[in-house]
Amino acid sequence: MTDSATAPQSVGGPGLMQERRLLTPIPGPHSRELLARKAAAVAAGVAHTVPIAAVAAGGGVIIDADGNSLIDLGSGIAVTGVGNAHPRVVEAVTRQVAAFTHTCFMISPYEGYVAVAEALNRLTPGDHAKKSALFNSGAEAVENAVKIARKFTGRQAVVAFDHAYHGRTNLTMALTAKSMPYKSGFGPFAGEVYRAPVSYPFHDGLSGAEAATRAISVIDKQVGAANLAAVIIEPILGEGGFIVPAPGFLNAIADWCAVNSVVFIADEVQTGFARTGAMFASELFGIVPDLITTAKGIAGGLPLAAVTGRADIMDATHLGGLGGTYGGNPIACAAALASIAAFEHDGLVERARQIGAMLLGRLTAIQATDARIGDVRGSGAMVAAEFVKPGTKEPDAALAAGVAKAAIAQGVVVLTCGTYGNVIRFLPPLSIGDELLSEGLDVVAQALKEA
Ligand code: PLZ
């Protein structure tokens, strides 16, 4: 028998001890060993934020190969909303993997895919007729939403916004705003993609209506509605810095799209599935997108993504025009159905709101006594603090990176984001307990104090 405190744990889920536990410095010796193998075997471009070898996770913790237990405030970038190795997901996946692992839905359809489509059609905003198609990643969903919008409208241009993130494939790199690290040196990028200014209240000071007028003017003059297939936007911009547009901005853009027969696409890959304290962030703003892209939180960690929207738009594509070998894989669909059951029946939307109240409460209290926090914003379990040079709005990326690094060294996983890299974001799994969340915030606050 090995010492259970130091033996790598291979069973995760909410049964794991919910505690922060540091048995070694981060990274410990076993993690170091894996990171050395990573450096030798994995392409240098694939980075990592937390220098550990993960062996189990669940509830609100991640266990590493040295027996350390880290508080998870990142959910693998907003993926494990239901929690890692959620019992419903484990059970459904185990059952499915033993039944069949793949047929290709385009060859032999199966119920799981159809049931996920039905659930998405029911859960996404709007009571109009909807249809869905399933894919593997957020980027692939975005690519397909653009394909569908182009086919439906017979137009080519697509508008994305400043600070947008939509993926790393060629078309989605073109839609993504930030050069480093996502685009630099990887061009040429897909054509007919145009960029409009977004609403960023902390920096532009504009009302939603003013910001929308500015954006629509750019779209109208530089693209022209007659050429425009789609406008795509994240209702709360994720990688760009958890930017919450001013009230009315999204509504005005969506209304302009409706008037001009432009497909309005909400990219809810990061905001979807209870994350923001609503099943979809569009609901927070009272918008009903024509198409919604989803991924991440949909399947408790298994790769699945979707485009859901107006049936007339979704059905505009010729037979055989949409698909892919793995899209809507049966195991991923089983995981999605189990996750959706958890979101709907385990009170996770409400839990995201409680987490949001804690995050916003603590962070605004810190902000009140620390001029280095310029802005605190977000909704539900998607909250961020933007760091600035005191008394200015000048980004302080070094401070954000330093605080995140110090928190990780103390066993708390926090991620940064933002076009200027000066934002620390909080995306805890909705399965985290109050005590653990509070302790994680204590550690971040202490790291800030010492920075
Ligand atoms: N749309 C709104 O947030 C993925 C990317 C992390 P994929 N965001 C995390 C990284 O550095 O690659 C994302 C998103 C929004 C699309 C995507 C893309 O989703 O599943 O990573 O392809």
PDB file of C-alpha atoms in Angstrom, residues 192-342:
ATOM      1  CA  GLU A 192     -14.578  38.997 -46.260  1.00  0.00           C
ATOM      2  CA  VAL A 193     -14.176  39.427 -42.510  1.00  0.00           C
ATOM      3  CA  TYR A 194     -14.596  42.968 -41.163  1.00  0.00           C
ATOM      4  CA  ARG A 195     -14.171  44.385 -37.677  1.00  0.00           C
ATOM      5  CA  ALA A 196     -16.409  46.827 -35.854  1.00  0.00           C
ATOM      6  CA  PRO A 197     -15.886  48.600 -32.519  1.00  0.00           C
ATOM      7  CA  VAL A 198     -17.599  46.937 -29.566  1.00  0.00           C
ATOM      8  CA  SER A 199     -19.047  48.469 -26.405  1.00  0.00           C
ATOM      9  CA  TYR A 200     -16.412  48.454 -23.645  1.00  0.00           C
ATOM     10  CA  PRO A 201     -17.916  50.703 -20.955  1.00  0.00           C
ATOM     11  CA  PHE A 202     -14.814  50.883 -18.727  1.00  0.00           C
ATOM     12  CA  HIS A 203     -12.688  52.204 -21.582  1.00  0.00           C
ATOM     13  CA  ASP A 204     -15.030  53.991 -23.986  1.00  0.00           C
ATOM     14  CA  GLY A 205     -17.506  55.506 -21.522  1.00  0.00           C
ATOM     15  CA  LEU A 206     -20.231  55.250 -24.159  1.00  0.00           C
ATOM     16  CA  SER A 207     -23.824  54.256 -23.541  1.00  0.00           C
ATOM     17  CA  GLY A 208     -25.037  51.111 -25.304  1.00  0.00           C
ATOM     18  CA  ALA A 209     -26.930  53.224 -27.825  1.00  0.00           C
ATOM     19  CA  GLU A 210     -23.881  55.406 -28.550  1.00  0.00           C
ATOM     20  CA  ALA A 211     -21.595  52.407 -28.963  1.00  0.00           C
ATOM     21  CA  ALA A 212     -24.139  50.722 -31.241  1.00  0.00           C
ATOM     22  CA  THR A 213     -24.466  53.826 -33.403  1.00  0.00           C
ATOM     23  CA  ARG A 214     -20.674  53.914 -33.748  1.00  0.00           C
ATOM     24  CA  ALA A 215     -20.530  50.203 -34.673  1.00  0.00           C
ATOM     25  CA  ILE A 216     -23.445  50.362 -37.107  1.00  0.00           C
ATOM     26  CA  SER A 217     -21.895  53.339 -38.855  1.00  0.00           C
ATOM     27  CA  VAL A 218     -18.685  51.362 -39.430  1.00  0.00           C
ATOM     28  CA  ILE A 219     -20.627  48.319 -40.623  1.00  0.00           C
ATOM     29  CA  ASP A 220     -22.875  50.373 -42.888  1.00  0.00           C
ATOM     30  CA  LYS A 221     -20.089  52.475 -44.443  1.00  0.00           C
ATOM     31  CA  GLN A 222     -17.263  49.918 -44.623  1.00  0.00           C
ATOM     32  CA  VAL A 223     -19.212  46.762 -45.464  1.00  0.00           C
ATOM     33  CA  GLY A 224     -22.781  47.605 -46.428  1.00  0.00           C
ATOM     34  CA  ALA A 225     -25.792  45.585 -45.339  1.00  0.00           C
ATOM     35  CA  ALA A 226     -26.359  44.320 -48.885  1.00  0.00           C
ATOM     36  CA  ASN A 227     -23.037  42.433 -48.704  1.00  0.00           C
ATOM     37  CA  LEU A 228     -23.325  41.253 -45.141  1.00  0.00           C
ATOM     38  CA  ALA A 229     -24.232  37.650 -44.315  1.00  0.00           C
ATOM     39  CA  ALA A 230     -23.746  37.751 -40.569  1.00  0.00           C
ATOM     40  CA  VAL A 231     -22.707  39.695 -37.512  1.00  0.00           C
ATOM     41  CA  ILE A 232     -21.108  37.509 -34.843  1.00  0.00           C
ATOM     42  CA  ILE A 233     -20.581  38.562 -31.236  1.00  0.00           C
ATOM     43  CA  GLU A 234     -19.997  37.029 -27.810  1.00  0.00           C
ATOM     44  CA  PRO A 235     -22.764  38.492 -25.551  1.00  0.00           C
ATOM     45  CA  ILE A 236     -20.063  38.831 -22.863  1.00  0.00           C
ATOM     46  CA  LEU A 237     -16.689  38.878 -24.594  1.00  0.00           C
ATOM     47  CA  GLY A 238     -14.553  36.101 -23.103  1.00  0.00           C
ATOM     48  CA  GLU A 239     -10.885  35.894 -24.040  1.00  0.00           C
ATOM     49  CA  GLY A 240     -11.003  39.631 -24.867  1.00  0.00           C
ATOM     50  CA  GLY A 241     -11.433  40.473 -21.191  1.00  0.00           C
ATOM     51  CA  PHE A 242     -14.901  39.502 -19.905  1.00  0.00           C
ATOM     52  CA  ILE A 243     -16.239  42.687 -21.431  1.00  0.00           C
ATOM     53  CA  VAL A 244     -19.894  43.253 -20.633  1.00  0.00           C
ATOM     54  CA  PRO A 245     -21.390  45.534 -23.313  1.00  0.00           C
ATOM     55  CA  ALA A 246     -23.368  48.530 -22.045  1.00  0.00           C
ATOM     56  CA  PRO A 247     -27.144  47.966 -21.770  1.00  0.00           C
ATOM     57  CA  GLY A 248     -28.857  48.299 -25.133  1.00  0.00           C
ATOM     58  CA  PHE A 249     -25.767  47.693 -27.268  1.00  0.00           C
ATOM     59  CA  LEU A 250     -26.525  44.096 -28.218  1.00  0.00           C
ATOM     60  CA  ASN A 251     -30.230  44.878 -28.668  1.00  0.00           C
ATOM     61  CA  ALA A 252     -29.481  47.691 -31.102  1.00  0.00           C
ATOM     62  CA  ILE A 253     -27.083  45.529 -33.118  1.00  0.00           C
ATOM     63  CA  ALA A 254     -29.578  42.650 -33.193  1.00  0.00           C
ATOM     64  CA  ASP A 255     -32.386  45.011 -34.256  1.00  0.00           C
ATOM     65  CA  TRP A 256     -30.241  46.464 -37.038  1.00  0.00           C
ATOM     66  CA  CYS A 257     -29.475  42.932 -38.249  1.00  0.00           C
ATOM     67  CA  ALA A 258     -33.185  42.056 -38.272  1.00  0.00           C
ATOM     68  CA  VAL A 259     -34.096  45.151 -40.261  1.00  0.00           C
ATOM     69  CA  ASN A 260     -31.328  44.456 -42.775  1.00  0.00           C
ATOM     70  CA  SER A 261     -31.845  40.680 -43.068  1.00  0.00           C
ATOM     71  CA  VAL A 262     -28.382  40.035 -41.640  1.00  0.00           C
ATOM     72  CA  VAL A 263     -28.006  36.845 -39.598  1.00  0.00           C
ATOM     73  CA  PHE A 264     -27.226  37.737 -35.965  1.00  0.00           C
ATOM     74  CA  ILE A 265     -24.995  35.050 -34.451  1.00  0.00           C
ATOM     75  CA  ALA A 266     -24.391  34.925 -30.691  1.00  0.00           C
ATOM     76  CA  ASP A 267     -21.202  33.020 -29.927  1.00  0.00           C
ATOM     77  CA  GLU A 268     -22.098  31.481 -26.568  1.00  0.00           C
ATOM     78  CA  VAL A 269     -19.225  29.002 -26.584  1.00  0.00           C
ATOM     79  CA  GLN A 270     -17.856  30.489 -23.345  1.00  0.00           C
ATOM     80  CA  THR A 271     -21.017  32.080 -21.888  1.00  0.00           C
ATOM     81  CA  GLY A 272     -23.432  29.206 -22.480  1.00  0.00           C
ATOM     82  CA  PHE A 273     -24.923  26.601 -20.146  1.00  0.00           C
ATOM     83  CA  ALA A 274     -25.629  28.374 -16.869  1.00  0.00           C
ATOM     84  CA  ARG A 275     -22.173  29.998 -16.726  1.00  0.00           C
ATOM     85  CA  THR A 276     -23.467  33.581 -16.506  1.00  0.00           C
ATOM     86  CA  GLY A 277     -26.382  32.864 -14.188  1.00  0.00           C
ATOM     87  CA  ALA A 278     -28.751  32.304 -17.103  1.00  0.00           C
ATOM     88  CA  MET A 279     -28.841  29.227 -19.287  1.00  0.00           C
ATOM     89  CA  PHE A 280     -27.536  31.490 -22.086  1.00  0.00           C
ATOM     90  CA  ALA A 281     -26.108  34.996 -21.705  1.00  0.00           C
ATOM     91  CA  SER A 282     -28.373  36.270 -24.498  1.00  0.00           C
ATOM     92  CA  GLU A 283     -31.212  36.006 -21.978  1.00  0.00           C
ATOM     93  CA  LEU A 284     -29.463  38.509 -19.678  1.00  0.00           C
ATOM     94  CA  PHE A 285     -29.708  41.135 -22.412  1.00  0.00           C
ATOM     95  CA  GLY A 286     -33.122  40.141 -23.736  1.00  0.00           C
ATOM     96  CA  ILE A 287     -31.841  39.266 -27.197  1.00  0.00           C
ATOM     97  CA  VAL A 288     -32.997  36.369 -29.353  1.00  0.00           C
ATOM     98  CA  PRO A 289     -30.155  35.515 -31.760  1.00  0.00           C
ATOM     99  CA  ASP A 290     -30.859  34.002 -35.173  1.00  0.00           C
ATOM    100  CA  LEU A 291     -28.088  31.462 -34.552  1.00  0.00           C
ATOM    101  CA  ILE A 292     -26.239  30.477 -31.375  1.00  0.00           C
ATOM    102  CA  THR A 293     -22.930  28.645 -31.242  1.00  0.00           C
ATOM    103  CA  THR A 294     -22.230  26.501 -28.183  1.00  0.00           C
ATOM    104  CA  ALA A 295     -19.451  24.165 -26.985  1.00  0.00           C
ATOM    105  CA  LYS A 296     -17.349  24.036 -23.774  1.00  0.00           C
ATOM    106  CA  GLY A 297     -19.916  23.669 -20.956  1.00  0.00           C
ATOM    107  CA  ILE A 298     -22.293  21.598 -23.055  1.00  0.00           C
ATOM    108  CA  ALA A 299     -20.820  18.169 -22.313  1.00  0.00           C
ATOM    109  CA  GLY A 300     -18.964  18.245 -18.985  1.00  0.00           C
ATOM    110  CA  GLY A 301     -15.561  18.100 -20.646  1.00  0.00           C
ATOM    111  CA  LEU A 302     -16.167  15.910 -23.667  1.00  0.00           C
ATOM    112  CA  PRO A 303     -15.654  17.560 -27.043  1.00  0.00           C
ATOM    113  CA  LEU A 304     -18.980  18.657 -28.464  1.00  0.00           C
ATOM    114  CA  ALA A 305     -20.223  21.840 -30.101  1.00  0.00           C
ATOM    115  CA  ALA A 306     -23.379  22.990 -31.815  1.00  0.00           C
ATOM    116  CA  VAL A 307     -25.038  25.544 -34.007  1.00  0.00           C
ATOM    117  CA  THR A 308     -28.668  26.124 -33.038  1.00  0.00           C
ATOM    118  CA  GLY A 309     -31.090  28.575 -34.538  1.00  0.00           C
ATOM    119  CA  ARG A 310     -33.964  29.578 -36.732  1.00  0.00           C
ATOM    120  CA  ALA A 311     -35.165  26.528 -38.635  1.00  0.00           C
ATOM    121  CA  ASP A 312     -35.451  28.458 -41.915  1.00  0.00           C
ATOM    122  CA  ILE A 313     -31.794  29.495 -41.681  1.00  0.00           C
ATOM    123  CA  MET A 314     -30.530  26.120 -40.485  1.00  0.00           C
ATOM    124  CA  ASP A 315     -32.426  24.372 -43.289  1.00  0.00           C
ATOM    125  CA  ALA A 316     -31.072  26.618 -46.068  1.00  0.00           C
ATOM    126  CA  THR A 317     -28.075  24.363 -46.641  1.00  0.00           C
ATOM    127  CA  HIS A 318     -28.249  21.675 -49.332  1.00  0.00           C
ATOM    128  CA  LEU A 319     -28.402  18.008 -48.275  1.00  0.00           C
ATOM    129  CA  GLY A 320     -24.897  16.851 -47.338  1.00  0.00           C
ATOM    130  CA  GLY A 321     -23.628  20.417 -46.944  1.00  0.00           C
ATOM    131  CA  LEU A 322     -23.023  20.095 -43.200  1.00  0.00           C
ATOM    132  CA  GLY A 323     -21.225  17.362 -41.331  1.00  0.00           C
ATOM    133  CA  GLY A 324     -17.911  15.808 -40.362  1.00  0.00           C
ATOM    134  CA  THR A 325     -16.683  12.400 -39.240  1.00  0.00           C
ATOM    135  CA  TYR A 326     -17.004  12.939 -35.499  1.00  0.00           C
ATOM    136  CA  GLY A 327     -19.571  15.724 -35.129  1.00  0.00           C
ATOM    137  CA  GLY A 328     -22.064  14.710 -32.452  1.00  0.00           C
ATOM    138  CA  ASN A 329     -20.036  11.685 -31.339  1.00  0.00           C
ATOM    139  CA  PRO A 330     -22.314   9.356 -29.313  1.00  0.00           C
ATOM    140  CA  ILE A 331     -20.163   9.464 -26.167  1.00  0.00           C
ATOM    141  CA  ALA A 332     -20.020  13.273 -26.266  1.00  0.00           C
ATOM    142  CA  CYS A 333     -23.802  13.352 -26.789  1.00  0.00           C
ATOM    143  CA  ALA A 334     -24.371  11.052 -23.809  1.00  0.00           C
ATOM    144  CA  ALA A 335     -22.196  13.401 -21.741  1.00  0.00           C
ATOM    145  CA  ALA A 336     -24.158  16.400 -23.025  1.00  0.00           C
ATOM    146  CA  LEU A 337     -27.527  14.885 -22.133  1.00  0.00           C
ATOM    147  CA  ALA A 338     -26.257  14.091 -18.639  1.00  0.00           C
ATOM    148  CA  SER A 339     -24.806  17.598 -18.270  1.00  0.00           C
ATOM    149  CA  ILE A 340     -27.984  19.246 -19.514  1.00  0.00           C
ATOM    150  CA  ALA A 341     -29.965  17.192 -16.984  1.00  0.00           C
ATOM    151  CA  ALA A 342     -27.619  18.493 -14.282  1.00  0.00           C
TER     152      ALA A 342
END
